CSV table of C-alpha atoms and ligand atoms in Angstrom, one decimal:
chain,number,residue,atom,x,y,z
A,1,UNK,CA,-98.5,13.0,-91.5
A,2,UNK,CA,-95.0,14.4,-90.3
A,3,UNK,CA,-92.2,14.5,-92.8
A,4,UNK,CA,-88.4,13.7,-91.6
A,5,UNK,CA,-86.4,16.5,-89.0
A,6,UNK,CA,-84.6,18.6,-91.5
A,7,UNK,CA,-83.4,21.1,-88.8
A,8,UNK,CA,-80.3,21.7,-86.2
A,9,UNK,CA,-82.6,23.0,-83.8
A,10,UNK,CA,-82.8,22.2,-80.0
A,11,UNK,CA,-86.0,20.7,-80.7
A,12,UNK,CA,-85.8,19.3,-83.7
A,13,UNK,CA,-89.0,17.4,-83.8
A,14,UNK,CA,-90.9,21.0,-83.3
A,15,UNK,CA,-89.5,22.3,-86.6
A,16,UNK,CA,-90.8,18.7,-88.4
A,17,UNK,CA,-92.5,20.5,-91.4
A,18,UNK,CA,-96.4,19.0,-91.2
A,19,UNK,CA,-98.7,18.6,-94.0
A,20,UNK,CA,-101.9,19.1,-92.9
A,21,UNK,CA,-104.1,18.5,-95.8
A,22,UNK,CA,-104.1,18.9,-99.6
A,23,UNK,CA,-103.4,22.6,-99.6
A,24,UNK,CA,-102.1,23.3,-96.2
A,25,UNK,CA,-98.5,22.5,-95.3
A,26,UNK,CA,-96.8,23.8,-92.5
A,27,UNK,CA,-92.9,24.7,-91.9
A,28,UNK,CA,-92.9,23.5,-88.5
A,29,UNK,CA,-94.8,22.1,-85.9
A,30,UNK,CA,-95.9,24.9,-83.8
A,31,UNK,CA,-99.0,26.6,-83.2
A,32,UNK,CA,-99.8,29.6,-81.6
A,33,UNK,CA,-102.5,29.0,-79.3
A,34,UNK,CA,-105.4,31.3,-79.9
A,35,UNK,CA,-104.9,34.1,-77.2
A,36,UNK,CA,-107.7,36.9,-75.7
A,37,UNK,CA,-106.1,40.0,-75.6
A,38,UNK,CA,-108.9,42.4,-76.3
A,39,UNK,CA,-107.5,45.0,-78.0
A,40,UNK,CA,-110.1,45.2,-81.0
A,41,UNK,CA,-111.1,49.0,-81.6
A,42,UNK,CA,-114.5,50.3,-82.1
A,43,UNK,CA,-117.2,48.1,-83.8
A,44,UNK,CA,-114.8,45.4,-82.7
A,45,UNK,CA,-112.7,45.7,-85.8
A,46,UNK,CA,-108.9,44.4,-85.6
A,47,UNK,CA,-106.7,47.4,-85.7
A,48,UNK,CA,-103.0,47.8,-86.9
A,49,UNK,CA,-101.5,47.2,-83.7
A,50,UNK,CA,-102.8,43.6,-83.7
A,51,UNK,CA,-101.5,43.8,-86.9
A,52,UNK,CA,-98.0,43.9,-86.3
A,53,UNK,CA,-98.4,41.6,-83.2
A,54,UNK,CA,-99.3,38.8,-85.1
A,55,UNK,CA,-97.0,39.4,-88.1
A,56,UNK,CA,-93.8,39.6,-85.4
A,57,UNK,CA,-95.2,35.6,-84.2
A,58,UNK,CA,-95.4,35.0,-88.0
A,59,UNK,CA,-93.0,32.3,-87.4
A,60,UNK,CA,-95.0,30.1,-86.2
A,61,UNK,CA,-96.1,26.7,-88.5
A,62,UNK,CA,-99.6,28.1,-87.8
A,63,UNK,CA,-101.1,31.3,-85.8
A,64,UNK,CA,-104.6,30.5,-84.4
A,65,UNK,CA,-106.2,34.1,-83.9
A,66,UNK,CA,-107.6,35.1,-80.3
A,67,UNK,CA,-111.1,33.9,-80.5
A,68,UNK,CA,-113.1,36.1,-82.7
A,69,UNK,CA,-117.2,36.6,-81.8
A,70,UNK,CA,-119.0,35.5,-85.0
A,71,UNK,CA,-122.3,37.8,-84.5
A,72,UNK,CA,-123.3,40.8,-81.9
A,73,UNK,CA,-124.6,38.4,-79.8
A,74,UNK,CA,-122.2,36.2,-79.2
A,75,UNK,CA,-119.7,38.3,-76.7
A,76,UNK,CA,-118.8,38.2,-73.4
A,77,UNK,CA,-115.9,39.9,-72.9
A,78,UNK,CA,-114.5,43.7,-73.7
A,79,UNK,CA,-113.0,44.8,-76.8
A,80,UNK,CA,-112.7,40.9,-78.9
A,81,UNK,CA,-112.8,40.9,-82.3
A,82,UNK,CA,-115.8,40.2,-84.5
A,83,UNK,CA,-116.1,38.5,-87.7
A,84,UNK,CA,-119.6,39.8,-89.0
A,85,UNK,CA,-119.1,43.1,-90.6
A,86,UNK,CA,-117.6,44.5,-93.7
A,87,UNK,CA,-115.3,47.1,-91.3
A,88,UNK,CA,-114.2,43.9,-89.6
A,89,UNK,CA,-113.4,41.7,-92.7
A,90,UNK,CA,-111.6,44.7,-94.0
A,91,UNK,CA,-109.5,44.7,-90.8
A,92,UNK,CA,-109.0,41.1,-90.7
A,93,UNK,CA,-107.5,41.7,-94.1
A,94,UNK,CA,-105.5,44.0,-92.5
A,95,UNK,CA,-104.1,41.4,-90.5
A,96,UNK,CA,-103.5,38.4,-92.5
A,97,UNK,CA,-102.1,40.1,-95.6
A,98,UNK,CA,-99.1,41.3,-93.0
A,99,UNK,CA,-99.1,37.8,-91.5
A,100,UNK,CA,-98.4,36.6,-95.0
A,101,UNK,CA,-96.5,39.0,-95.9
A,102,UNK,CA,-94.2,37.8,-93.2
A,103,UNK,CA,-94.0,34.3,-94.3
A,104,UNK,CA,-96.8,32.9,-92.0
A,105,UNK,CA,-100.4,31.1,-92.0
A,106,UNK,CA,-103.0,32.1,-90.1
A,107,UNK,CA,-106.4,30.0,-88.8
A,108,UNK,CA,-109.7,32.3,-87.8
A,109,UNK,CA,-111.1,30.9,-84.4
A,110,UNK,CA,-114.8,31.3,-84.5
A,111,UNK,CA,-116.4,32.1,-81.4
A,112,UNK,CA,-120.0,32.0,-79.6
A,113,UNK,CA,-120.0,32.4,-75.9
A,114,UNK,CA,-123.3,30.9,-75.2
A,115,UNK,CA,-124.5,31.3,-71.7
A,116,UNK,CA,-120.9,33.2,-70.7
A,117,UNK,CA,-121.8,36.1,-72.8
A,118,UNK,CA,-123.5,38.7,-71.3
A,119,UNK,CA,-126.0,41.4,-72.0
A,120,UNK,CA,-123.3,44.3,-70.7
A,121,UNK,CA,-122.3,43.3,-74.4
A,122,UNK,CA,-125.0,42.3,-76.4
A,123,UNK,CA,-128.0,44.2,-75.0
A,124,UNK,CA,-129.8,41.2,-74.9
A,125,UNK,CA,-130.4,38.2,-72.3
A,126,UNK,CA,-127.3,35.2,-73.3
A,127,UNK,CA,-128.5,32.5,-75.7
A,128,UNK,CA,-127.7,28.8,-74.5
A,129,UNK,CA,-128.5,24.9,-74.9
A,130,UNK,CA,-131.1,25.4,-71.6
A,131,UNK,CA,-131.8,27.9,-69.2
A,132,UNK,CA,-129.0,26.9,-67.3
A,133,UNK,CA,-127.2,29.9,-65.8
A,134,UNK,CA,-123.1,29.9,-65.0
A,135,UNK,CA,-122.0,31.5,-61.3
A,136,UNK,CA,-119.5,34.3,-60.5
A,137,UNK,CA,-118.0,36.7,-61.7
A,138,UNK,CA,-117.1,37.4,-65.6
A,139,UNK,CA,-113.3,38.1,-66.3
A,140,UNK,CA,-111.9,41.2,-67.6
A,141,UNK,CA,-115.4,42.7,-66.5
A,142,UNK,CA,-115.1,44.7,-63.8
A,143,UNK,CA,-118.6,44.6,-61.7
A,144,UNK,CA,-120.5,42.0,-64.0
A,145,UNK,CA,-121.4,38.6,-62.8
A,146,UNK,CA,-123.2,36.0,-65.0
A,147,UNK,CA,-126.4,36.3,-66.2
A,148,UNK,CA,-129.6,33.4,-66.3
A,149,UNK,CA,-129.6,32.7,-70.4
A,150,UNK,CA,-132.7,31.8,-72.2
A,151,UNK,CA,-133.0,28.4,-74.2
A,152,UNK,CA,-132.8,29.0,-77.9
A,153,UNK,CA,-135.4,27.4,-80.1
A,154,UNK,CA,-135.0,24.5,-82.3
A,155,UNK,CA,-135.0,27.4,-85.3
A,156,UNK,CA,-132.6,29.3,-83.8
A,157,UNK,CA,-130.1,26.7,-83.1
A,158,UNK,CA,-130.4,25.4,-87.1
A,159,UNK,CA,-129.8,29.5,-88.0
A,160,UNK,CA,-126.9,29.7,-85.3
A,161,UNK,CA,-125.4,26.6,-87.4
A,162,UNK,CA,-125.5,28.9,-90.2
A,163,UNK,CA,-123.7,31.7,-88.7
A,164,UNK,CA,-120.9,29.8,-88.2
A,165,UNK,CA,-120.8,29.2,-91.7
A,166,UNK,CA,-121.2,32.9,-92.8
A,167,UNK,CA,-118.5,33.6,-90.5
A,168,UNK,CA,-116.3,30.9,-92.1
A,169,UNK,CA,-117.0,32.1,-95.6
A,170,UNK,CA,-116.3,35.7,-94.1
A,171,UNK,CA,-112.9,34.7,-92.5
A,172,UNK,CA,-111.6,33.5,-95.6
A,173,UNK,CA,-113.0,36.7,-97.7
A,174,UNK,CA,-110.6,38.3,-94.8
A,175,UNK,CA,-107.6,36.1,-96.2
A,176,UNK,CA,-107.2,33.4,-93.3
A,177,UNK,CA,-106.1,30.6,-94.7
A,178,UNK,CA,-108.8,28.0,-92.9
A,179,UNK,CA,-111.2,28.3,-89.2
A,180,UNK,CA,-110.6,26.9,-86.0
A,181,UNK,CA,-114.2,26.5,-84.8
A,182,UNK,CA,-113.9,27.1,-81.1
A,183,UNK,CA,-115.7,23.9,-79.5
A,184,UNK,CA,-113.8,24.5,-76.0
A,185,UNK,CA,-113.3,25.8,-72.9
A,186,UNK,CA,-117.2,26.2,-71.8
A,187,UNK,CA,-118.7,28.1,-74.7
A,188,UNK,CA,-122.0,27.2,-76.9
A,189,UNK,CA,-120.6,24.1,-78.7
A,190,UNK,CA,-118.6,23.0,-75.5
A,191,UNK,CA,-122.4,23.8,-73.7
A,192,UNK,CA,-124.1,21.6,-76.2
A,193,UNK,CA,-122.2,18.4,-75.4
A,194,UNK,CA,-122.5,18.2,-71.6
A,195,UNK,CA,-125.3,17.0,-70.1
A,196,UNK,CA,-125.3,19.5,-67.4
A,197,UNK,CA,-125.6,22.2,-69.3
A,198,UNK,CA,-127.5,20.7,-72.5
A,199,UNK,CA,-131.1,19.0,-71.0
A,200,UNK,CA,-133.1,19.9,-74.4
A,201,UNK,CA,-135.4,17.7,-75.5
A,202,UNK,CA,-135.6,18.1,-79.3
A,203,UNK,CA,-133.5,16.8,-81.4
A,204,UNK,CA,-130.3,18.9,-80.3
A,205,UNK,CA,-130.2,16.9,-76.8
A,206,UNK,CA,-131.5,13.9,-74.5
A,207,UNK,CA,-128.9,11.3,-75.9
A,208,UNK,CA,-125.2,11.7,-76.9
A,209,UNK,CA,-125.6,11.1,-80.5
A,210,UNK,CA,-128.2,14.6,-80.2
A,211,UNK,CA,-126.0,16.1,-77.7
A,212,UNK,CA,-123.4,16.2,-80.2
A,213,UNK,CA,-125.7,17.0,-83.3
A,214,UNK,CA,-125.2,20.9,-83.0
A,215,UNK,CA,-121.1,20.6,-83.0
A,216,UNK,CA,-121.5,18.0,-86.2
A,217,UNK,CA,-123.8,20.3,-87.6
A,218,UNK,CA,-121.4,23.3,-87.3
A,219,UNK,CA,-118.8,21.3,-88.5
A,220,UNK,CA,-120.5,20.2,-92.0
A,221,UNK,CA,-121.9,23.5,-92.0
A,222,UNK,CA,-118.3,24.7,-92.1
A,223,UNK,CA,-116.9,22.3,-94.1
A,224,UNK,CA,-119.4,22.6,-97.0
A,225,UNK,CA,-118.5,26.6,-97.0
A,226,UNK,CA,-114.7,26.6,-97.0
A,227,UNK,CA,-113.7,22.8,-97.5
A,228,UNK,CA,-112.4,20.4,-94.8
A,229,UNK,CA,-109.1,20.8,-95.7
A,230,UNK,CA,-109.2,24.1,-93.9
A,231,UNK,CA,-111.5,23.4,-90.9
A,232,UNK,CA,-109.9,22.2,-87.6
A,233,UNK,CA,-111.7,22.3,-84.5
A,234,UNK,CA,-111.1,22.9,-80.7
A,235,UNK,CA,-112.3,20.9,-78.2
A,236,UNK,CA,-112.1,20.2,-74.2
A,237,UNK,CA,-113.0,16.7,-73.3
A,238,UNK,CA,-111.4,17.9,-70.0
A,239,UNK,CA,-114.3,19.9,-68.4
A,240,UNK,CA,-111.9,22.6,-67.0
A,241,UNK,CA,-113.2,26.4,-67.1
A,242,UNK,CA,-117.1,27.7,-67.6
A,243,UNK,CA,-118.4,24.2,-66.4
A,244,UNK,CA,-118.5,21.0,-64.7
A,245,UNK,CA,-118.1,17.7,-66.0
A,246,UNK,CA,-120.6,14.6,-65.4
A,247,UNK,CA,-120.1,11.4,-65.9
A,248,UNK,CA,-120.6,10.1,-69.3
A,249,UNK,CA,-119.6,13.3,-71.0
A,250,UNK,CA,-116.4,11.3,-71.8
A,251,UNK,CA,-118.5,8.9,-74.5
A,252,UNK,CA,-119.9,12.3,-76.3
A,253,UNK,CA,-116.7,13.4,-76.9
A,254,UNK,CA,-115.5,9.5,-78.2
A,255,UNK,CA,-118.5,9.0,-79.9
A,256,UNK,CA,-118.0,13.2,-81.1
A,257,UNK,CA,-113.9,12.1,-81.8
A,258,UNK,CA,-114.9,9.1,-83.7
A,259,UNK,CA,-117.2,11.1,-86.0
A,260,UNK,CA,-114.8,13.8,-87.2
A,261,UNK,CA,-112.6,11.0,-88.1
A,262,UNK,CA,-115.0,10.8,-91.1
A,263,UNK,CA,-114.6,14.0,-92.3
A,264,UNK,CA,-110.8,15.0,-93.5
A,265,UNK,CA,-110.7,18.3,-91.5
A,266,UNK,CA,-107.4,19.5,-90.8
A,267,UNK,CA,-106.9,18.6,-87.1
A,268,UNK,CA,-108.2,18.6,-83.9
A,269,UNK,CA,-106.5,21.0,-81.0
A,270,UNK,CA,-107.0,20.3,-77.2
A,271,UNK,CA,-108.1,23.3,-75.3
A,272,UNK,CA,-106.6,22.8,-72.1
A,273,UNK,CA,-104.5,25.1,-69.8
A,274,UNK,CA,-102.8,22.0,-68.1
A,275,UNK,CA,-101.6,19.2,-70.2
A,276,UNK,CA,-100.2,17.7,-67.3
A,277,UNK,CA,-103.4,16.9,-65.5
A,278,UNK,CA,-104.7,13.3,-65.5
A,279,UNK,CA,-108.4,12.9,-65.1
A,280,UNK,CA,-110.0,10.0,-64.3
A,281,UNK,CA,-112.9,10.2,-66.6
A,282,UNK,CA,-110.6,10.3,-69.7
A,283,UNK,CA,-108.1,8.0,-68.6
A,284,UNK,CA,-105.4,10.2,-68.1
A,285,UNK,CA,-104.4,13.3,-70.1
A,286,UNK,CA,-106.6,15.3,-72.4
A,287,UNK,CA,-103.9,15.0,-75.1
A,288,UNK,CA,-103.9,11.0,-74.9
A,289,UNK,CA,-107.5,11.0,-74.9
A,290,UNK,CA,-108.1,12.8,-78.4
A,291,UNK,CA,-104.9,11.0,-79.5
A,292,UNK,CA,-106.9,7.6,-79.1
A,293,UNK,CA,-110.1,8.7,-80.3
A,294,UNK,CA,-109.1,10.3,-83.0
A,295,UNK,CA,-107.1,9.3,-86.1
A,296,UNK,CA,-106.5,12.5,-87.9
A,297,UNK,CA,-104.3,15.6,-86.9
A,298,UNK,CA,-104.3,16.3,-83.5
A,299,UNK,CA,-102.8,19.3,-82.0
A,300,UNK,CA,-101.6,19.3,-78.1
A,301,UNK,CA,-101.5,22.0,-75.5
A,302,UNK,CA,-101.0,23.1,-72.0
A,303,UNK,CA,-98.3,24.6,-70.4
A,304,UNK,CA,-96.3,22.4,-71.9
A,305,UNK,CA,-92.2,23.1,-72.4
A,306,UNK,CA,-90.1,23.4,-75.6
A,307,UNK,CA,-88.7,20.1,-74.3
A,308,UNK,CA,-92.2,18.3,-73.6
A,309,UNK,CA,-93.2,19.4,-76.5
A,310,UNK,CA,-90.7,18.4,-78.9
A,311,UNK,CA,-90.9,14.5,-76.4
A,312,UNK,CA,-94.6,14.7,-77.6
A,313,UNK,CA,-94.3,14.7,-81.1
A,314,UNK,CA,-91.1,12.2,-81.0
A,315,UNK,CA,-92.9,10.1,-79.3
A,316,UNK,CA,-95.9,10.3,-81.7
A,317,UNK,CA,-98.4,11.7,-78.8
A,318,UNK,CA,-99.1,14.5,-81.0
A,319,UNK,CA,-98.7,15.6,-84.0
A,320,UNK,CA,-98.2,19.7,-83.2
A,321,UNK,CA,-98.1,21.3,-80.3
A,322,UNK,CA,-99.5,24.6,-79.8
A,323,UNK,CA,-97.6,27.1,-77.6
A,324,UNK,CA,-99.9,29.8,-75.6
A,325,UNK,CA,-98.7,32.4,-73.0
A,326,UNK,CA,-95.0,32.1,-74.0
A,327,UNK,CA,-95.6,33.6,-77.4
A,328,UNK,CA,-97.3,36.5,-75.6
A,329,UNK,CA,-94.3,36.9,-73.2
A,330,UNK,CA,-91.9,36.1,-76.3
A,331,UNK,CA,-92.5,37.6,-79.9
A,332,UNK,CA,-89.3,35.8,-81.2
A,333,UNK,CA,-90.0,32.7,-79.8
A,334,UNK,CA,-89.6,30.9,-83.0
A,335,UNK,CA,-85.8,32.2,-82.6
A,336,UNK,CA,-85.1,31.2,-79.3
A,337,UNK,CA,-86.7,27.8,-80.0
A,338,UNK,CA,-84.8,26.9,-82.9
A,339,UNK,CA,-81.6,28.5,-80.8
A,340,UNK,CA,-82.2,26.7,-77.6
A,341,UNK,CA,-82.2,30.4,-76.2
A,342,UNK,CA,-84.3,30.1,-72.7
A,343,UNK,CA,-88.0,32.0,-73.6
A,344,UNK,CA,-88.8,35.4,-70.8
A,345,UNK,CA,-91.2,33.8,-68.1
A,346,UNK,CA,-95.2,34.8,-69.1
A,347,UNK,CA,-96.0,37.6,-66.5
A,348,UNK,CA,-99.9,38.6,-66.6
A,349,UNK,CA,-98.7,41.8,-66.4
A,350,UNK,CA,-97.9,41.7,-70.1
A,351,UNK,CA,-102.1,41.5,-70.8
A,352,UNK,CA,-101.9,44.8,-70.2
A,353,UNK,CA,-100.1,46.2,-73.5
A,354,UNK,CA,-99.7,44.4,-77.2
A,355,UNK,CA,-96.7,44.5,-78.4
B,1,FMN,C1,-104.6,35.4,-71.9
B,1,FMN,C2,-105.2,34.2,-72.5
B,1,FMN,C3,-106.2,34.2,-73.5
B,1,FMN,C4,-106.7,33.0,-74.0
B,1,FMN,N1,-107.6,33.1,-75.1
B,1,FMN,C5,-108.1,32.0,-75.7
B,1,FMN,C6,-108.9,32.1,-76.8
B,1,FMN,O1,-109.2,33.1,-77.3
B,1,FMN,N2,-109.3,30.9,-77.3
B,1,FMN,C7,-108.9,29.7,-76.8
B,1,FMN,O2,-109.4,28.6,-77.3
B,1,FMN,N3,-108.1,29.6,-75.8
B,1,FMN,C8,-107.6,30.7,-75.2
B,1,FMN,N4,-106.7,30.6,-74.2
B,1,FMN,C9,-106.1,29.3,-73.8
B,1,FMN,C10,-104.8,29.1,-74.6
B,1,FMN,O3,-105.1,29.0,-76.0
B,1,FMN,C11,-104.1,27.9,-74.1
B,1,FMN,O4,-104.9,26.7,-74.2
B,1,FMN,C12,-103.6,28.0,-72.7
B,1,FMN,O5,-103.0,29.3,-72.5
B,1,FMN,C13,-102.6,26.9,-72.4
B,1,FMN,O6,-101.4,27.0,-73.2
B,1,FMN,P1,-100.0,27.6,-72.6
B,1,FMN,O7,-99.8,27.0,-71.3
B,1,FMN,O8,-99.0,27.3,-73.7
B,1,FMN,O9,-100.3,29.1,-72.4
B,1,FMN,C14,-106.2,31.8,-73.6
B,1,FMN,C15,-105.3,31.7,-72.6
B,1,FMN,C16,-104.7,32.9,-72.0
B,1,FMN,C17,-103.7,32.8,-71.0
């Protein structure tokens, strides 16, 4: 999977070049994490400035873009990116051919909010596995709080499987070199695979094996449009933000883990803030868990040091570590890494502006 340290680094094992499939080799072995920063302009196109952000991070073995809403429908939050129009495929373009043109490689992450979206958005009432609603208050939205979603059809979740292909075949019309379909952190996929929030009784829920029928579906879907080789997906067997966990989720996601062993894709990447946690459920870290269920690629991440990180892949725990809030605070991070240089501390002050 890895190839030998070729580098004088501080961390050598983070600049092990990786090959990650037939036509996807990397320089090193870090990712940037896909990051929010809503800065999209109108019609939710990518603009120059995110441009230029993500060429300066170029560095990186692979970028994963901030999490891009693959039709109207699908947002939540102000100002993300969209990958659905003509306007916004041209600005993708924008981006990637300066990523490249920079030296780096660059992964789409496709996006649908599912009952976190919100109608402030869309115009319309949030689409989810059930009419199971989410509590508080939405982020980056002053005022709003989470809406009650409505329960899509058994139609409408087969036609949401092909948006997620459109979008894939769009994304690579845009020049990304592969997908990252978002299955994490809460959203419709993640939705579909918990039993709290999934309580269907077709064929998309009821037992694991259906539970976990709309993220395999999304997944082939994907595949068969842009080829495995440049498909990985996100997941978060570690029920940490948008929902709650209950017990038994665990086997979806091992049963889920052992399935995309199948399929060749180009990895899998935890979605976690917090590496470090342990959770029962999973028998310890997030990172360990997709480690042991699945035998391809797998990407680690959260909060986790230059020095943890380059342990982790020594140590075979992972095979690539992806690196979030410190490439926001750092645009040269790449530098400092290979230099040993101490990165600037992540302030959330730095949402504020992209630079
Ligand atoms: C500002 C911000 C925006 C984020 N946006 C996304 C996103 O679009 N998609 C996603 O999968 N994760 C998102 N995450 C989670 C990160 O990808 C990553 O998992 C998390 O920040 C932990 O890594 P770190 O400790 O290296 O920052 C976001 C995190 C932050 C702080």
């Amino acid at each position: 999977m890895t190839t030998t340290n070729n580098s004088a680094s501080s961390y050598p094992y983070l600049f092990q070049p990786v090959v990650l499939s037939e036509t996807l080799a990397l320089p090193n072995s870090v990712v940037m994490a896909p990051l929010t920063r809503c800065f999209a302009g109108p019609g939710l196109v990518p603009t120059e400035q995110m441009a230029d952000y993500y060429a300066k991070r170029a560095g990186a073995g692979l970028i994963v873009s901030e999490a891009t809403i693959i039709s109207p429908e699908a947002q939540g939050y102000p100002n993300t990116p969209g990958i659905y129009t003509p306007e916004q495929i041209a600005g993708w373009k924008m981006v990637t051919d300066k990523v490249h043109a920079h030296g780096g490689r660059m992964f789409n992450q496709l996006w649908h909010l599912g009952r976190v979206a919100h109608s402030h958005y869309t115009g319309s009432q949030p689409l989810a596995p059930s009419a199971i609603g989410w509590h508080g208050r939405v982020p980056r939205s002053p005022g709003l709080e989470y809406e009650q979603p409505r329960a899509m059809s058994t139609d409408e979740v087969r036609h949401m499987v092909e948006r997620y292909a459109q979008a894939a075949k769009n994304a690579m019309q845009a020049g990304f070199d592969g997908v990252e379909i978002h299955g994490a952190n809460g959203y419709l996929i993640d939705q579909f695979l918990r039993q709290q929030t999934n309580q269907r009784d077709d064929e998309y829920g009821g037992s694991l094996e259906n539970r976990a029928r709309f993220a395999l579906e999304v997944v082939d879907a994907v595949t068969a449009a842009v080829g495995a080789d440049r498909v990985g997906i996100r997941l978060s067997p570690n029920a940490h933000v948008h929902l709650e966990h209950t017990p038994g989720d665990e086997e979806t996601f091992a049963w889920l883990l052992h399935e995309l062993g199948s399929r060749d894709m180009a990895y899998v990447h935890e979605g976690a803030f917090d590496d470090h946690i342990e959770y029962d459920y999973l028998g310890g870290r997030p990172s360990a868990f997709l480690r042991q269920h699945y035998p391809g690629h797998v990407i680690a991440c959260g909060s986790l040091t230059p020095e943890e990180a380059n342990r982790m892949i020594q140590a075979g725990q992972s095979d690539l570590v992806a690196i979030g809030r410190p490439f926001i605070a750092n645009p040269d991070l790449m530098d400092k890494l290979r230099t040993g240089e101490t990165p600037e501390p992540f302030d959330p002050e730095m949402l504020k502006t992209l630079v």
